[in-house]
Amino acid sequence: MADQNTAASTLTDDERKAIAQMPYEEARDKLIEAVQALEAGGLNLDQSMRQWEVGEALAQRAQTLLNEVRAKLDAAQN
């Protein structure tokens, strides 16, 4: 049985690289689009899973950037 963390990815390496280089605002906006697509419905299972995976990657990117800013702010206060 496959572990959820080792499930096959639908994102290409190029897509992952593009997300990894996105500024916060772009990642946030694209995350909103992915969530809206899921909420609107009408997607088949494969499309829904892809939107979910894109959303997860975008959310991780945005959180990483927020964590970096928090670390800089914390360092500046010390």
PDB file of C-alpha atoms in Angstrom:
ATOM      1  CA  MET A   1       0.000   0.000   0.000  1.00  0.00           C
ATOM      2  CA  ALA A   2       1.432   3.390  -1.018  1.00  0.00           C
ATOM      3  CA  ASP A   3       2.027   6.096   1.565  1.00  0.00           C
ATOM      4  CA  GLN A   4       0.177   9.350   0.868  1.00  0.00           C
ATOM      5  CA  ASN A   5       3.497  11.199   0.832  1.00  0.00           C
ATOM      6  CA  THR A   6       4.800   8.969  -1.967  1.00  0.00           C
ATOM      7  CA  ALA A   7       1.735   9.166  -4.215  1.00  0.00           C
ATOM      8  CA  ALA A   8       2.389   9.934  -7.858  1.00  0.00           C
ATOM      9  CA  SER A   9       2.425  13.643  -8.617  1.00  0.00           C
ATOM     10  CA  THR A  10       0.552  15.266 -11.465  1.00  0.00           C
ATOM     11  CA  LEU A  11       2.839  18.323 -11.380  1.00  0.00           C
ATOM     12  CA  THR A  12       5.775  18.402 -13.745  1.00  0.00           C
ATOM     13  CA  ASP A  13       9.223  19.429 -12.624  1.00  0.00           C
ATOM     14  CA  ASP A  14       8.815  22.667 -14.600  1.00  0.00           C
ATOM     15  CA  GLU A  15       5.552  23.436 -12.798  1.00  0.00           C
ATOM     16  CA  ARG A  16       7.148  22.758  -9.421  1.00  0.00           C
ATOM     17  CA  LYS A  17      10.105  25.008 -10.317  1.00  0.00           C
ATOM     18  CA  ALA A  18       7.750  27.786 -11.448  1.00  0.00           C
ATOM     19  CA  ILE A  19       5.802  27.589  -8.187  1.00  0.00           C
ATOM     20  CA  ALA A  20       9.035  27.545  -6.178  1.00  0.00           C
ATOM     21  CA  GLN A  21      10.057  30.857  -7.794  1.00  0.00           C
ATOM     22  CA  MET A  22       6.718  32.656  -7.466  1.00  0.00           C
ATOM     23  CA  PRO A  23       6.458  35.772  -5.353  1.00  0.00           C
ATOM     24  CA  TYR A  24       3.938  35.630  -2.522  1.00  0.00           C
ATOM     25  CA  GLU A  25       1.216  37.620  -4.267  1.00  0.00           C
ATOM     26  CA  GLU A  26       1.256  35.426  -7.369  1.00  0.00           C
ATOM     27  CA  ALA A  27       1.197  32.214  -5.326  1.00  0.00           C
ATOM     28  CA  ARG A  28      -1.688  33.586  -3.251  1.00  0.00           C
ATOM     29  CA  ASP A  29      -3.682  34.636  -6.322  1.00  0.00           C
ATOM     30  CA  LYS A  30      -3.172  31.291  -8.054  1.00  0.00           C
ATOM     31  CA  LEU A  31      -4.117  29.486  -4.841  1.00  0.00           C
ATOM     32  CA  ILE A  32      -7.367  31.460  -4.748  1.00  0.00           C
ATOM     33  CA  GLU A  33      -8.030  30.414  -8.356  1.00  0.00           C
ATOM     34  CA  ALA A  34      -7.422  26.739  -7.520  1.00  0.00           C
ATOM     35  CA  VAL A  35      -9.751  26.890  -4.525  1.00  0.00           C
ATOM     36  CA  GLN A  36     -12.443  28.632  -6.572  1.00  0.00           C
ATOM     37  CA  ALA A  37     -12.192  25.954  -9.264  1.00  0.00           C
ATOM     38  CA  LEU A  38     -12.681  23.256  -6.636  1.00  0.00           C
ATOM     39  CA  GLU A  39     -15.549  25.101  -4.961  1.00  0.00           C
ATOM     40  CA  ALA A  40     -17.326  25.705  -8.282  1.00  0.00           C
ATOM     41  CA  GLY A  41     -17.521  21.981  -8.913  1.00  0.00           C
ATOM     42  CA  GLY A  42     -17.981  20.480 -12.325  1.00  0.00           C
ATOM     43  CA  LEU A  43     -14.494  18.964 -12.375  1.00  0.00           C
ATOM     44  CA  ASN A  44     -13.953  15.259 -12.840  1.00  0.00           C
ATOM     45  CA  LEU A  45     -11.908  13.352 -10.270  1.00  0.00           C
ATOM     46  CA  ASP A  46      -8.591  13.767 -12.110  1.00  0.00           C
ATOM     47  CA  GLN A  47      -9.135  17.505 -12.561  1.00  0.00           C
ATOM     48  CA  SER A  48     -10.112  17.874  -8.899  1.00  0.00           C
ATOM     49  CA  MET A  49      -7.038  15.971  -7.742  1.00  0.00           C
ATOM     50  CA  ARG A  50      -4.819  18.146  -9.938  1.00  0.00           C
ATOM     51  CA  GLN A  51      -6.362  21.358  -8.605  1.00  0.00           C
ATOM     52  CA  TRP A  52      -5.871  20.047  -5.080  1.00  0.00           C
ATOM     53  CA  GLU A  53      -2.211  19.251  -5.749  1.00  0.00           C
ATOM     54  CA  VAL A  54      -1.593  22.637  -7.366  1.00  0.00           C
ATOM     55  CA  GLY A  55      -3.281  24.294  -4.400  1.00  0.00           C
ATOM     56  CA  GLU A  56      -1.145  22.370  -1.922  1.00  0.00           C
ATOM     57  CA  ALA A  57       2.055  23.383  -3.721  1.00  0.00           C
ATOM     58  CA  LEU A  58       0.963  27.019  -3.893  1.00  0.00           C
ATOM     59  CA  ALA A  59      -0.055  27.064  -0.226  1.00  0.00           C
ATOM     60  CA  GLN A  60       3.322  25.598   0.737  1.00  0.00           C
ATOM     61  CA  ARG A  61       5.123  28.262  -1.320  1.00  0.00           C
ATOM     62  CA  ALA A  62       3.108  31.084   0.234  1.00  0.00           C
ATOM     63  CA  GLN A  63       3.689  29.712   3.744  1.00  0.00           C
ATOM     64  CA  THR A  64       7.422  29.376   3.119  1.00  0.00           C
ATOM     65  CA  LEU A  65       7.601  33.016   2.034  1.00  0.00           C
ATOM     66  CA  LEU A  66       5.586  34.144   5.073  1.00  0.00           C
ATOM     67  CA  ASN A  67       7.899  32.135   7.345  1.00  0.00           C
ATOM     68  CA  GLU A  68      10.927  33.812   5.770  1.00  0.00           C
ATOM     69  CA  VAL A  69       9.458  37.251   6.377  1.00  0.00           C
ATOM     70  CA  ARG A  70       8.607  36.315   9.978  1.00  0.00           C
ATOM     71  CA  ALA A  71      12.192  35.139  10.542  1.00  0.00           C
ATOM     72  CA  LYS A  72      13.555  38.420   9.149  1.00  0.00           C
ATOM     73  CA  LEU A  73      11.218  40.438  11.361  1.00  0.00           C
ATOM     74  CA  ASP A  74      12.174  38.401  14.408  1.00  0.00           C
ATOM     75  CA  ALA A  75      15.879  38.843  13.621  1.00  0.00           C
ATOM     76  CA  ALA A  76      15.436  42.591  13.177  1.00  0.00           C
ATOM     77  CA  GLN A  77      13.767  42.874  16.576  1.00  0.00           C
ATOM     78  CA  ASN A  78      16.630  41.134  18.369  1.00  0.00           C
TER      79      ASN A  78
END
